[in-house]
């Protein structure tokens, strides 16, 4: 039986631009269940990174703040608990794998030191015990000759290796939830698949859930059980992965799927056209009334513009934020 | 590590050469015959001739220079013209502990006050505290340190009578009195350093706190003091340290005046007396010592830079 | 130089202009004789007849302060001008011609950093003897490297510019090129440096005079007045407030000006 692990309830976040505060996330709600890998997809600027940073309270304090909603974890609202309690949650119950591996490790300390830190902080291990565990962890993430590398500095590691170290750091205390913020974006294509597999396998071994943030539908297809799509600070669709790929219910999702480059299939006579979405995502503060995707939507009608569109729950268990959701039959991956 | 040390030392050689040339030339700046100058007050013709022969002043300048350098290299800075022809080196060594105590005191003040201020200003960026610290640093640069010293003496020594206005007790005689006598001078000399450290540290920290690895440290659940004190500080300390190293030279200058105000029998006092008496060998000795101190300090700063920044190790 | 419309700049310029005016007009202002002292009334606190009190020898402090403005400002300005002239010349030549001359000049400038400036000035005064003129020379000497560095840097940055090559091609003489094309371009950073240096020069003169090594009696600068006042700290503590404030305000204004100009240049 699956239960809700983390529940984000109508989260709103605003960011400071000059002297005004503009909304970057508007009433986003999503749930992560035990043992699942949930994908959070969207373009740059859609609000997905801000959403996941809000979970652990890692937003840059001076410029970005939560202005509404709640993030519930184990009967507590993470946006309202005391800082000391939040520090206890971070790294132990909920951990994060950051985006740019090389920049995310402190260049002044050895990898062993940084890895051991998490263990000594949350599990009160001695230096020697932490070192032992660190070696095992580095081994688990596939770093060869792990024992010898504890005394190396981050600049001795390649981008992919740094990412493995960060994965090790995230898994060190066996958290229930791992937030992976675009873990493969900064890496070579050849390495991306390995890293994804690593995350997926290790999470499964430990029974942890993963919130996988990405802009790449290919990554989603590879690794996720369920998907949440974000656009212009709002969640526009939420569904299990196969139904979503078969029949997306929001025009934006459909365009994202179409835009994923792929090879010509045997039954096709011509190479697939490289689809792209014309126009660009509106910036915070320049949203009109009505659907935020309207300017770029091929199925736009006047009634899409006159009121805020709500996220509609659909009979199959998914959700979509589209005025015409019941009229449209969008093409997904056939077969 | 050793290689870097050696290469740094090698780069110092040209500087030391120049310094020695300038210092040596001081004798020749004095209008008139150097032998007469060095003979001091009421020189007799015999004494002048004696000096001339002694120091080889009849030999070409270049030869004299090298002779002087040889002498200096073994630590013999010559003899004072006055004061019983004491060895300059002896005089300097005698007074040095006073300056070292002052320097230590100043550094302590600067670190104990400047570092927390810098951290507080960076962490609470944009707050009234931050602006207060910035204002404080701008104003301190303009205030002559000796004016501050005088104000301190006025307040604490004259009005409140908590601390002595002048005088120095060696630590081996009476440690408590040694400390008490150094409090006001240390604050006076430390103030300028405090302002600089606070300002540089704030700037460096503000940048470092935005770095990704600081966010990672937070994400690991490390306590706030750990994130700032360990992760941020080790990276932020580089710039302030370098700047501090460059400032050592000016701090030494300020020390001379502070010594005068508080009646501390240090090298500064030696220098001033030497000027009043035109005692060139002492002046030369003082300048050389000061340069040596600056050079050594900069070397130490260089070495600490290597420790702080592992990426620079090769 | 366009107008810099910041309040800090206007205030600073205003203050400095006021001080300069006071210095120039001192002899015609209704002030007591700065040199005449009434020993019966020495070390008085401020009163109606002596707005800032009297000093050890019974001389009116206010008038001494105003007369001292002349010396303090002149020495600071003088030292900066001498250092600027020498430094800009050496720096420009070093930057423009490069080669061995440049290496020597650069090397000397770097080595300068090892000397504590005040000590060097003290040593120079020790050799040359004390006094106002020698003080100007000593301070100028310690500031020359700054100007060399700034001038050289500015010249090197522009040496490759096309208009220089164009001038060379048409056969313009070197001195003409330097005067016409190079100097105007380095004027801005040099002036910024001059403003900043003026503040430090003032502090330097004050320090040296404070120690009794700079300006000698009967002439007085704020620094020497501060030095005298420090002797009387028990009997008349107010004496040291005035010169200290004057120095601080002056230096602060110079710094503000210099920094404002520097920010403007960067923009």
PDB file of C-alpha atoms in Angstrom, chain B residues 38-305:
ATOM      1  CA  UNK B  38      78.645  59.785  11.388  1.00  0.00           C
ATOM      2  CA  UNK B  39      81.087  61.451  13.712  1.00  0.00           C
ATOM      3  CA  UNK B  40      78.116  62.950  15.577  1.00  0.00           C
ATOM      4  CA  UNK B  41      78.239  66.067  17.672  1.00  0.00           C
ATOM      5  CA  UNK B  42      81.419  68.031  18.087  1.00  0.00           C
ATOM      6  CA  UNK B  43      83.477  66.039  15.661  1.00  0.00           C
ATOM      7  CA  UNK B  44      87.209  66.460  15.821  1.00  0.00           C
ATOM      8  CA  UNK B  45      89.276  66.195  12.643  1.00  0.00           C
ATOM      9  CA  UNK B  46      90.975  63.094  14.049  1.00  0.00           C
ATOM     10  CA  UNK B  47      87.679  61.424  14.725  1.00  0.00           C
ATOM     11  CA  UNK B  48      86.468  62.227  11.236  1.00  0.00           C
ATOM     12  CA  UNK B  49      89.592  60.785   9.676  1.00  0.00           C
ATOM     13  CA  UNK B  50      89.250  57.734  11.885  1.00  0.00           C
ATOM     14  CA  UNK B  51      85.700  57.137  10.745  1.00  0.00           C
ATOM     15  CA  UNK B  52      86.642  57.675   7.178  1.00  0.00           C
ATOM     16  CA  UNK B  53      89.288  55.021   7.386  1.00  0.00           C
ATOM     17  CA  UNK B  54      87.184  52.673   9.533  1.00  0.00           C
ATOM     18  CA  UNK B  55      84.248  52.639   7.223  1.00  0.00           C
ATOM     19  CA  UNK B  56      86.330  52.911   4.128  1.00  0.00           C
ATOM     20  CA  UNK B  57      84.611  56.107   3.110  1.00  0.00           C
ATOM     21  CA  UNK B  58      87.585  56.903   0.969  1.00  0.00           C
ATOM     22  CA  UNK B  59      86.800  53.898  -1.129  1.00  0.00           C
ATOM     23  CA  UNK B  60      84.390  53.986  -4.105  1.00  0.00           C
ATOM     24  CA  UNK B  61      80.688  53.939  -3.216  1.00  0.00           C
ATOM     25  CA  UNK B  62      80.024  50.574  -4.786  1.00  0.00           C
ATOM     26  CA  UNK B  63      82.715  48.916  -2.728  1.00  0.00           C
ATOM     27  CA  UNK B  64      81.340  50.497   0.391  1.00  0.00           C
ATOM     28  CA  UNK B  65      77.904  49.234  -0.498  1.00  0.00           C
ATOM     29  CA  UNK B  66      79.057  45.658  -0.717  1.00  0.00           C
ATOM     30  CA  UNK B  67      81.007  45.940   2.478  1.00  0.00           C
ATOM     31  CA  UNK B  68      77.898  47.275   4.144  1.00  0.00           C
ATOM     32  CA  UNK B  69      75.751  44.493   2.747  1.00  0.00           C
ATOM     33  CA  UNK B  70      78.180  41.880   4.005  1.00  0.00           C
ATOM     34  CA  UNK B  71      78.005  43.420   7.399  1.00  0.00           C
ATOM     35  CA  UNK B  72      74.239  43.648   7.430  1.00  0.00           C
ATOM     36  CA  UNK B  73      73.801  40.128   6.177  1.00  0.00           C
ATOM     37  CA  UNK B  74      75.324  38.756   9.326  1.00  0.00           C
ATOM     38  CA  UNK B  75      73.095  40.937  11.403  1.00  0.00           C
ATOM     39  CA  UNK B  76      75.556  43.639  12.252  1.00  0.00           C
ATOM     40  CA  UNK B  77      73.771  46.905  11.649  1.00  0.00           C
ATOM     41  CA  UNK B  78      76.644  48.994  12.807  1.00  0.00           C
ATOM     42  CA  UNK B  79      76.834  51.188  15.840  1.00  0.00           C
ATOM     43  CA  UNK B  80      74.764  54.056  17.052  1.00  0.00           C
ATOM     44  CA  UNK B  81      76.536  57.362  16.805  1.00  0.00           C
ATOM     45  CA  UNK B  82      75.213  58.366  20.169  1.00  0.00           C
ATOM     46  CA  UNK B  83      74.084  56.561  23.229  1.00  0.00           C
ATOM     47  CA  UNK B  84      77.405  55.035  24.033  1.00  0.00           C
ATOM     48  CA  UNK B  85      77.999  53.561  20.607  1.00  0.00           C
ATOM     49  CA  UNK B  86      75.653  50.655  21.304  1.00  0.00           C
ATOM     50  CA  UNK B  87      75.342  48.048  18.654  1.00  0.00           C
ATOM     51  CA  UNK B  88      72.293  48.882  16.565  1.00  0.00           C
ATOM     52  CA  UNK B  89      71.311  45.267  16.393  1.00  0.00           C
ATOM     53  CA  UNK B  90      71.406  45.065  20.144  1.00  0.00           C
ATOM     54  CA  UNK B  91      69.238  48.124  20.519  1.00  0.00           C
ATOM     55  CA  UNK B  92      66.698  46.800  18.067  1.00  0.00           C
ATOM     56  CA  UNK B  93      66.490  43.385  19.629  1.00  0.00           C
ATOM     57  CA  UNK B  94      65.960  44.987  22.956  1.00  0.00           C
ATOM     58  CA  UNK B  95      63.006  46.984  21.776  1.00  0.00           C
ATOM     59  CA  UNK B  96      61.452  44.438  19.466  1.00  0.00           C
ATOM     60  CA  UNK B  97      59.397  42.544  22.086  1.00  0.00           C
ATOM     61  CA  UNK B  98      57.436  45.712  22.750  1.00  0.00           C
ATOM     62  CA  UNK B  99      56.428  45.986  19.133  1.00  0.00           C
ATOM     63  CA  UNK B 100      55.602  42.333  18.915  1.00  0.00           C
ATOM     64  CA  UNK B 101      53.311  42.658  21.925  1.00  0.00           C
ATOM     65  CA  UNK B 102      51.623  45.634  20.326  1.00  0.00           C
ATOM     66  CA  UNK B 103      51.253  43.845  17.009  1.00  0.00           C
ATOM     67  CA  UNK B 104      49.773  40.807  18.698  1.00  0.00           C
ATOM     68  CA  UNK B 105      47.377  42.935  20.682  1.00  0.00           C
ATOM     69  CA  UNK B 106      46.269  44.822  17.615  1.00  0.00           C
ATOM     70  CA  UNK B 107      45.755  41.632  15.663  1.00  0.00           C
ATOM     71  CA  UNK B 108      43.718  40.130  18.476  1.00  0.00           C
ATOM     72  CA  UNK B 109      41.461  43.153  18.633  1.00  0.00           C
ATOM     73  CA  UNK B 110      41.082  43.206  14.881  1.00  0.00           C
ATOM     74  CA  UNK B 111      40.143  39.520  14.728  1.00  0.00           C
ATOM     75  CA  UNK B 112      37.885  39.465  17.758  1.00  0.00           C
ATOM     76  CA  UNK B 113      35.916  42.479  16.606  1.00  0.00           C
ATOM     77  CA  UNK B 114      36.402  42.579  12.859  1.00  0.00           C
ATOM     78  CA  UNK B 115      35.573  38.974  12.035  1.00  0.00           C
ATOM     79  CA  UNK B 116      32.216  38.798  13.851  1.00  0.00           C
ATOM     80  CA  UNK B 117      31.252  42.192  12.416  1.00  0.00           C
ATOM     81  CA  UNK B 118      32.106  41.082   8.928  1.00  0.00           C
ATOM     82  CA  UNK B 119      30.154  37.847   9.296  1.00  0.00           C
ATOM     83  CA  UNK B 120      27.144  39.574  10.825  1.00  0.00           C
ATOM     84  CA  UNK B 121      27.075  42.162   8.067  1.00  0.00           C
ATOM     85  CA  UNK B 122      27.279  39.519   5.351  1.00  0.00           C
ATOM     86  CA  UNK B 123      24.659  37.224   6.830  1.00  0.00           C
ATOM     87  CA  UNK B 124      22.248  40.072   7.437  1.00  0.00           C
ATOM     88  CA  UNK B 125      22.941  41.746   4.153  1.00  0.00           C
ATOM     89  CA  UNK B 126      21.019  44.997   3.638  1.00  0.00           C
ATOM     90  CA  UNK B 127      19.938  45.298   7.257  1.00  0.00           C
ATOM     91  CA  UNK B 128      20.703  48.243   9.508  1.00  0.00           C
ATOM     92  CA  UNK B 129      23.600  46.270  10.943  1.00  0.00           C
ATOM     93  CA  UNK B 130      25.115  45.868   7.531  1.00  0.00           C
ATOM     94  CA  UNK B 131      24.809  49.558   6.782  1.00  0.00           C
ATOM     95  CA  UNK B 132      26.176  50.488  10.174  1.00  0.00           C
ATOM     96  CA  UNK B 133      29.244  48.321   9.612  1.00  0.00           C
ATOM     97  CA  UNK B 134      29.802  49.857   6.176  1.00  0.00           C
ATOM     98  CA  UNK B 135      29.521  53.356   7.598  1.00  0.00           C
ATOM     99  CA  UNK B 136      31.882  52.462  10.411  1.00  0.00           C
ATOM    100  CA  UNK B 137      34.500  51.150   8.003  1.00  0.00           C
ATOM    101  CA  UNK B 138      34.357  54.207   5.769  1.00  0.00           C
ATOM    102  CA  UNK B 139      34.734  56.557   8.670  1.00  0.00           C
ATOM    103  CA  UNK B 140      37.570  54.633  10.336  1.00  0.00           C
ATOM    104  CA  UNK B 141      39.763  54.971   7.301  1.00  0.00           C
ATOM    105  CA  UNK B 142      39.671  58.742   7.580  1.00  0.00           C
ATOM    106  CA  UNK B 143      40.298  58.926  11.281  1.00  0.00           C
ATOM    107  CA  UNK B 144      43.932  59.188  12.229  1.00  0.00           C
ATOM    108  CA  UNK B 145      44.644  56.244  14.502  1.00  0.00           C
ATOM    109  CA  UNK B 146      46.507  58.432  16.919  1.00  0.00           C
ATOM    110  CA  UNK B 147      43.547  60.700  17.322  1.00  0.00           C
ATOM    111  CA  UNK B 148      41.510  57.696  18.324  1.00  0.00           C
ATOM    112  CA  UNK B 149      44.336  56.783  20.647  1.00  0.00           C
ATOM    113  CA  UNK B 150      44.192  60.188  22.267  1.00  0.00           C
ATOM    114  CA  UNK B 151      40.434  59.980  22.644  1.00  0.00           C
ATOM    115  CA  UNK B 152      40.799  56.577  24.240  1.00  0.00           C
ATOM    116  CA  UNK B 153      43.397  57.907  26.648  1.00  0.00           C
ATOM    117  CA  UNK B 154      41.122  60.795  27.458  1.00  0.00           C
ATOM    118  CA  UNK B 155      38.191  58.569  28.208  1.00  0.00           C
ATOM    119  CA  UNK B 156      39.710  55.558  29.850  1.00  0.00           C
ATOM    120  CA  UNK B 157      42.817  56.926  31.444  1.00  0.00           C
ATOM    121  CA  UNK B 158      42.057  60.502  32.321  1.00  0.00           C
ATOM    122  CA  UNK B 159      38.339  60.551  32.994  1.00  0.00           C
ATOM    123  CA  UNK B 160      37.600  57.019  34.096  1.00  0.00           C
ATOM    124  CA  UNK B 161      41.057  56.089  35.289  1.00  0.00           C
ATOM    125  CA  UNK B 162      40.511  52.435  34.423  1.00  0.00           C
ATOM    126  CA  UNK B 163      43.635  51.951  32.367  1.00  0.00           C
ATOM    127  CA  UNK B 164      47.095  53.510  32.354  1.00  0.00           C
ATOM    128  CA  UNK B 165      47.800  56.317  29.912  1.00  0.00           C
ATOM    129  CA  UNK B 166      51.322  55.263  29.191  1.00  0.00           C
ATOM    130  CA  UNK B 167      54.115  52.991  30.144  1.00  0.00           C
ATOM    131  CA  UNK B 168      55.099  49.440  29.483  1.00  0.00           C
ATOM    132  CA  UNK B 169      55.827  46.521  31.804  1.00  0.00           C
ATOM    133  CA  UNK B 170      57.602  43.491  30.406  1.00  0.00           C
ATOM    134  CA  UNK B 171      55.545  40.304  30.695  1.00  0.00           C
ATOM    135  CA  UNK B 172      58.076  38.524  32.817  1.00  0.00           C
ATOM    136  CA  UNK B 173      57.927  41.251  35.449  1.00  0.00           C
ATOM    137  CA  UNK B 174      54.179  41.527  35.857  1.00  0.00           C
ATOM    138  CA  UNK B 175      51.886  39.844  33.343  1.00  0.00           C
ATOM    139  CA  UNK B 176      48.757  41.614  34.528  1.00  0.00           C
ATOM    140  CA  UNK B 177      50.330  45.026  34.187  1.00  0.00           C
ATOM    141  CA  UNK B 178      51.719  44.025  30.801  1.00  0.00           C
ATOM    142  CA  UNK B 179      48.220  43.269  29.562  1.00  0.00           C
ATOM    143  CA  UNK B 180      46.667  46.362  31.134  1.00  0.00           C
ATOM    144  CA  UNK B 181      49.249  48.605  29.606  1.00  0.00           C
ATOM    145  CA  UNK B 182      48.655  47.135  26.160  1.00  0.00           C
ATOM    146  CA  UNK B 183      44.855  47.294  26.027  1.00  0.00           C
ATOM    147  CA  UNK B 184      44.466  50.911  24.899  1.00  0.00           C
ATOM    148  CA  UNK B 185      47.346  50.861  22.405  1.00  0.00           C
ATOM    149  CA  UNK B 186      46.099  47.610  20.919  1.00  0.00           C
ATOM    150  CA  UNK B 187      42.620  48.996  20.424  1.00  0.00           C
ATOM    151  CA  UNK B 188      44.047  52.130  18.830  1.00  0.00           C
ATOM    152  CA  UNK B 189      46.169  50.225  16.385  1.00  0.00           C
ATOM    153  CA  UNK B 190      43.620  47.489  15.898  1.00  0.00           C
ATOM    154  CA  UNK B 191      40.841  49.829  14.887  1.00  0.00           C
ATOM    155  CA  UNK B 192      42.078  50.448  11.386  1.00  0.00           C
ATOM    156  CA  UNK B 193      42.681  46.736  10.883  1.00  0.00           C
ATOM    157  CA  UNK B 194      39.239  45.942  12.310  1.00  0.00           C
ATOM    158  CA  UNK B 195      37.514  48.161   9.804  1.00  0.00           C
ATOM    159  CA  UNK B 196      39.441  46.704   6.908  1.00  0.00           C
ATOM    160  CA  UNK B 197      38.899  43.099   7.959  1.00  0.00           C
ATOM    161  CA  UNK B 198      35.193  43.648   8.542  1.00  0.00           C
ATOM    162  CA  UNK B 199      34.757  45.248   5.158  1.00  0.00           C
ATOM    163  CA  UNK B 200      36.793  42.747   3.168  1.00  0.00           C
ATOM    164  CA  UNK B 201      35.267  39.789   4.957  1.00  0.00           C
ATOM    165  CA  UNK B 202      31.752  41.029   4.356  1.00  0.00           C
ATOM    166  CA  UNK B 203      32.370  41.455   0.659  1.00  0.00           C
ATOM    167  CA  UNK B 204      33.997  38.056   0.308  1.00  0.00           C
ATOM    168  CA  UNK B 205      31.351  36.295   2.376  1.00  0.00           C
ATOM    169  CA  UNK B 206      28.460  37.816   0.489  1.00  0.00           C
ATOM    170  CA  UNK B 207      29.866  36.285  -2.682  1.00  0.00           C
ATOM    171  CA  UNK B 208      30.682  32.934  -1.124  1.00  0.00           C
ATOM    172  CA  UNK B 209      27.297  32.572   0.538  1.00  0.00           C
ATOM    173  CA  UNK B 210      25.709  32.620  -2.903  1.00  0.00           C
ATOM    174  CA  UNK B 211      27.846  29.727  -4.114  1.00  0.00           C
ATOM    175  CA  UNK B 212      26.333  26.347  -4.868  1.00  0.00           C
ATOM    176  CA  UNK B 213      28.497  24.445  -2.424  1.00  0.00           C
ATOM    177  CA  UNK B 214      27.172  26.513   0.453  1.00  0.00           C
ATOM    178  CA  UNK B 215      23.675  25.518  -0.558  1.00  0.00           C
ATOM    179  CA  UNK B 216      24.792  21.881  -0.639  1.00  0.00           C
ATOM    180  CA  UNK B 217      26.173  22.227   2.853  1.00  0.00           C
ATOM    181  CA  UNK B 218      22.835  23.599   4.025  1.00  0.00           C
ATOM    182  CA  UNK B 219      20.985  20.836   2.201  1.00  0.00           C
ATOM    183  CA  UNK B 220      22.966  18.281   4.163  1.00  0.00           C
ATOM    184  CA  UNK B 221      21.378  19.576   7.321  1.00  0.00           C
ATOM    185  CA  UNK B 222      24.527  21.120   8.769  1.00  0.00           C
ATOM    186  CA  UNK B 223      23.900  23.679  11.477  1.00  0.00           C
ATOM    187  CA  UNK B 224      24.072  27.318  10.399  1.00  0.00           C
ATOM    188  CA  UNK B 225      27.237  28.078  12.347  1.00  0.00           C
ATOM    189  CA  UNK B 226      28.897  25.122  10.709  1.00  0.00           C
ATOM    190  CA  UNK B 227      27.893  26.222   7.233  1.00  0.00           C
ATOM    191  CA  UNK B 228      29.255  29.707   7.782  1.00  0.00           C
ATOM    192  CA  UNK B 229      32.125  28.945  10.092  1.00  0.00           C
ATOM    193  CA  UNK B 230      33.549  26.023   8.177  1.00  0.00           C
ATOM    194  CA  UNK B 231      32.357  25.972   4.595  1.00  0.00           C
ATOM    195  CA  UNK B 232      31.934  29.652   3.880  1.00  0.00           C
ATOM    196  CA  UNK B 233      34.798  31.032   5.926  1.00  0.00           C
ATOM    197  CA  UNK B 234      37.538  28.893   4.516  1.00  0.00           C
ATOM    198  CA  UNK B 235      36.744  30.198   1.065  1.00  0.00           C
ATOM    199  CA  UNK B 236      35.959  33.751   2.112  1.00  0.00           C
ATOM    200  CA  UNK B 237      39.092  34.234   4.167  1.00  0.00           C
ATOM    201  CA  UNK B 238      41.373  34.353   1.154  1.00  0.00           C
ATOM    202  CA  UNK B 239      40.760  37.930   0.045  1.00  0.00           C
ATOM    203  CA  UNK B 240      40.803  39.562   3.479  1.00  0.00           C
ATOM    204  CA  UNK B 241      44.025  37.756   4.280  1.00  0.00           C
ATOM    205  CA  UNK B 242      45.725  38.946   1.126  1.00  0.00           C
ATOM    206  CA  UNK B 243      44.601  42.510   1.724  1.00  0.00           C
ATOM    207  CA  UNK B 244      45.758  42.324   5.318  1.00  0.00           C
ATOM    208  CA  UNK B 245      49.163  41.201   4.163  1.00  0.00           C
ATOM    209  CA  UNK B 246      49.438  44.173   1.878  1.00  0.00           C
ATOM    210  CA  UNK B 247      48.488  46.433   4.753  1.00  0.00           C
ATOM    211  CA  UNK B 248      51.150  45.275   7.156  1.00  0.00           C
ATOM    212  CA  UNK B 249      53.479  47.919   5.908  1.00  0.00           C
ATOM    213  CA  UNK B 250      51.118  50.778   6.720  1.00  0.00           C
ATOM    214  CA  UNK B 251      50.197  49.241  10.052  1.00  0.00           C
ATOM    215  CA  UNK B 252      53.849  49.287  11.026  1.00  0.00           C
ATOM    216  CA  UNK B 253      53.922  52.981  10.257  1.00  0.00           C
ATOM    217  CA  UNK B 254      50.949  53.633  12.482  1.00  0.00           C
ATOM    218  CA  UNK B 255      52.606  51.667  15.255  1.00  0.00           C
ATOM    219  CA  UNK B 256      55.378  54.223  15.460  1.00  0.00           C
ATOM    220  CA  UNK B 257      52.941  56.931  16.409  1.00  0.00           C
ATOM    221  CA  UNK B 258      50.966  54.811  18.816  1.00  0.00           C
ATOM    222  CA  UNK B 259      54.203  54.018  20.611  1.00  0.00           C
ATOM    223  CA  UNK B 260      54.896  57.692  20.972  1.00  0.00           C
ATOM    224  CA  UNK B 261      51.512  58.431  22.485  1.00  0.00           C
ATOM    225  CA  UNK B 262      51.563  55.619  24.969  1.00  0.00           C
ATOM    226  CA  UNK B 263      55.204  55.885  25.835  1.00  0.00           C
ATOM    227  CA  UNK B 264      56.008  52.371  24.707  1.00  0.00           C
ATOM    228  CA  UNK B 265      59.764  51.850  24.416  1.00  0.00           C
ATOM    229  CA  UNK B 266      59.715  50.208  21.038  1.00  0.00           C
ATOM    230  CA  UNK B 267      61.425  50.539  17.711  1.00  0.00           C
ATOM    231  CA  UNK B 268      59.308  53.539  16.767  1.00  0.00           C
ATOM    232  CA  UNK B 269      60.680  55.496  19.644  1.00  0.00           C
ATOM    233  CA  UNK B 270      64.143  54.448  18.570  1.00  0.00           C
ATOM    234  CA  UNK B 271      63.488  55.791  15.108  1.00  0.00           C
ATOM    235  CA  UNK B 272      62.212  59.139  16.297  1.00  0.00           C
ATOM    236  CA  UNK B 273      65.182  59.700  18.562  1.00  0.00           C
ATOM    237  CA  UNK B 274      67.436  58.738  15.715  1.00  0.00           C
ATOM    238  CA  UNK B 275      65.851  61.385  13.493  1.00  0.00           C
ATOM    239  CA  UNK B 276      66.259  64.050  16.111  1.00  0.00           C
ATOM    240  CA  UNK B 277      69.904  63.118  16.543  1.00  0.00           C
ATOM    241  CA  UNK B 278      70.629  62.360  12.895  1.00  0.00           C
ATOM    242  CA  UNK B 279      71.750  58.896  13.980  1.00  0.00           C
ATOM    243  CA  UNK B 280      71.900  57.302  10.543  1.00  0.00           C
ATOM    244  CA  UNK B 281      73.030  53.780  11.414  1.00  0.00           C
ATOM    245  CA  UNK B 282      70.091  53.393  13.777  1.00  0.00           C
ATOM    246  CA  UNK B 283      67.721  54.661  11.126  1.00  0.00           C
ATOM    247  CA  UNK B 284      69.130  52.240   8.626  1.00  0.00           C
ATOM    248  CA  UNK B 285      68.753  49.411  11.093  1.00  0.00           C
ATOM    249  CA  UNK B 286      65.156  50.330  11.819  1.00  0.00           C
ATOM    250  CA  UNK B 287      64.193  50.548   8.175  1.00  0.00           C
ATOM    251  CA  UNK B 288      65.816  47.213   7.417  1.00  0.00           C
ATOM    252  CA  UNK B 289      64.102  45.566  10.334  1.00  0.00           C
ATOM    253  CA  UNK B 290      60.745  46.968   9.284  1.00  0.00           C
ATOM    254  CA  UNK B 291      61.209  45.745   5.746  1.00  0.00           C
ATOM    255  CA  UNK B 292      62.194  42.333   7.025  1.00  0.00           C
ATOM    256  CA  UNK B 293      59.053  42.149   9.095  1.00  0.00           C
ATOM    257  CA  UNK B 294      56.889  43.156   6.149  1.00  0.00           C
ATOM    258  CA  UNK B 295      58.550  40.614   3.914  1.00  0.00           C
ATOM    259  CA  UNK B 296      58.204  37.790   6.418  1.00  0.00           C
ATOM    260  CA  UNK B 297      54.564  38.609   7.034  1.00  0.00           C
ATOM    261  CA  UNK B 298      53.803  38.618   3.335  1.00  0.00           C
ATOM    262  CA  UNK B 299      55.508  35.279   3.005  1.00  0.00           C
ATOM    263  CA  UNK B 300      53.350  33.866   5.763  1.00  0.00           C
ATOM    264  CA  UNK B 301      50.254  35.226   4.050  1.00  0.00           C
ATOM    265  CA  UNK B 302      51.346  33.590   0.808  1.00  0.00           C
ATOM    266  CA  UNK B 303      51.795  30.259   2.511  1.00  0.00           C
ATOM    267  CA  UNK B 304      48.438  30.414   4.245  1.00  0.00           C
ATOM    268  CA  UNK B 305      46.878  31.136   0.875  1.00  0.00           C
TER     269      UNK B 305
END
